[in-house]
Amino acid sequence: MAKVNISLDAELVVEGMVLAGIGWPQDAIEAVVRDYIARGHRTEARTELKDQSLRELDVKPQEPQG
């Protein structure tokens, strides 16, 4: 896997380490980023299911009103 080196504010890294409960900066930030991405995927999946069910409601023929 390709690696990328970036510079981050030290306070940001320490906060990430504390929140992740990981003592090594690189491991902590990697865990935080992976968690963020996983949350995004879960949100997309939930939103997609909701959108799909709403579309199915729109597609069903409506009974005549009146």
Tab-separated table of C-alpha atoms in Angstrom:
chain	number	residue	atom	x	y	z
A	1	MET	CA	0.000	0.000	0.000
A	2	ALA	CA	1.282	3.447	-0.848
A	3	LYS	CA	2.138	5.741	2.045
A	4	VAL	CA	1.635	9.487	2.260
A	5	ASN	CA	3.461	11.815	4.632
A	6	ILE	CA	1.613	14.894	5.832
A	7	SER	CA	2.151	17.528	8.492
A	8	LEU	CA	-0.484	18.003	11.156
A	9	ASP	CA	-0.850	20.363	14.079
A	10	ALA	CA	0.600	18.672	17.187
A	11	GLU	CA	-2.462	19.473	19.298
A	12	LEU	CA	-4.686	17.859	16.677
A	13	VAL	CA	-2.563	14.716	16.707
A	14	VAL	CA	-2.561	14.538	20.510
A	15	GLU	CA	-6.356	14.938	20.544
A	16	GLY	CA	-6.650	12.111	18.019
A	17	MET	CA	-4.383	9.934	20.128
A	18	VAL	CA	-6.456	10.587	23.248
A	19	LEU	CA	-9.780	9.968	21.499
A	20	ALA	CA	-8.501	6.798	19.838
A	21	GLY	CA	-6.778	5.585	22.994
A	22	ILE	CA	-3.656	4.851	20.964
A	23	GLY	CA	-0.179	5.904	22.045
A	24	TRP	CA	1.510	6.133	18.650
A	25	PRO	CA	0.643	9.213	16.569
A	26	GLN	CA	0.588	7.529	13.169
A	27	ASP	CA	-1.502	4.593	14.381
A	28	ALA	CA	-3.927	6.915	16.166
A	29	ILE	CA	-4.497	9.188	13.187
A	30	GLU	CA	-4.865	6.196	10.871
A	31	ALA	CA	-7.497	4.723	13.222
A	32	VAL	CA	-9.361	8.038	13.384
A	33	VAL	CA	-9.403	8.371	9.589
A	34	ARG	CA	-10.514	4.747	9.118
A	35	ASP	CA	-13.324	5.268	11.639
A	36	TYR	CA	-14.425	8.443	9.861
A	37	ILE	CA	-14.524	6.630	6.522
A	38	ALA	CA	-16.444	3.678	8.006
A	39	ARG	CA	-19.015	6.054	9.496
A	40	GLY	CA	-19.439	7.668	6.099
A	41	HIS	CA	-20.051	4.284	4.475
A	42	ARG	CA	-22.600	3.336	7.143
A	43	THR	CA	-24.385	6.658	6.684
A	44	GLU	CA	-24.453	6.178	2.912
A	45	ALA	CA	-25.895	2.693	3.335
A	46	ARG	CA	-28.649	3.906	5.683
A	47	THR	CA	-29.462	6.879	3.487
A	48	GLU	CA	-29.561	4.704	0.392
A	49	LEU	CA	-32.015	2.265	2.026
A	50	LYS	CA	-34.240	5.146	3.140
A	51	ASP	CA	-34.131	6.757	-0.302
A	52	GLN	CA	-34.918	3.429	-1.937
A	53	SER	CA	-37.948	2.835	0.298
A	54	LEU	CA	-39.195	6.364	-0.408
A	55	ARG	CA	-38.804	5.761	-4.145
A	56	GLU	CA	-40.794	2.535	-3.816
A	57	LEU	CA	-43.617	4.470	-2.155
A	58	ASP	CA	-43.609	6.968	-5.014
A	59	VAL	CA	-43.685	4.183	-7.637
A	60	LYS	CA	-46.706	2.347	-6.166
A	61	PRO	CA	-49.897	3.351	-7.902
A	62	GLN	CA	-52.071	5.583	-5.800
A	63	GLU	CA	-55.752	4.902	-5.343
A	64	PRO	CA	-58.057	7.387	-7.046
A	65	GLN	CA	-59.055	10.216	-4.820
A	66	GLY	CA	-62.290	11.963	-4.983
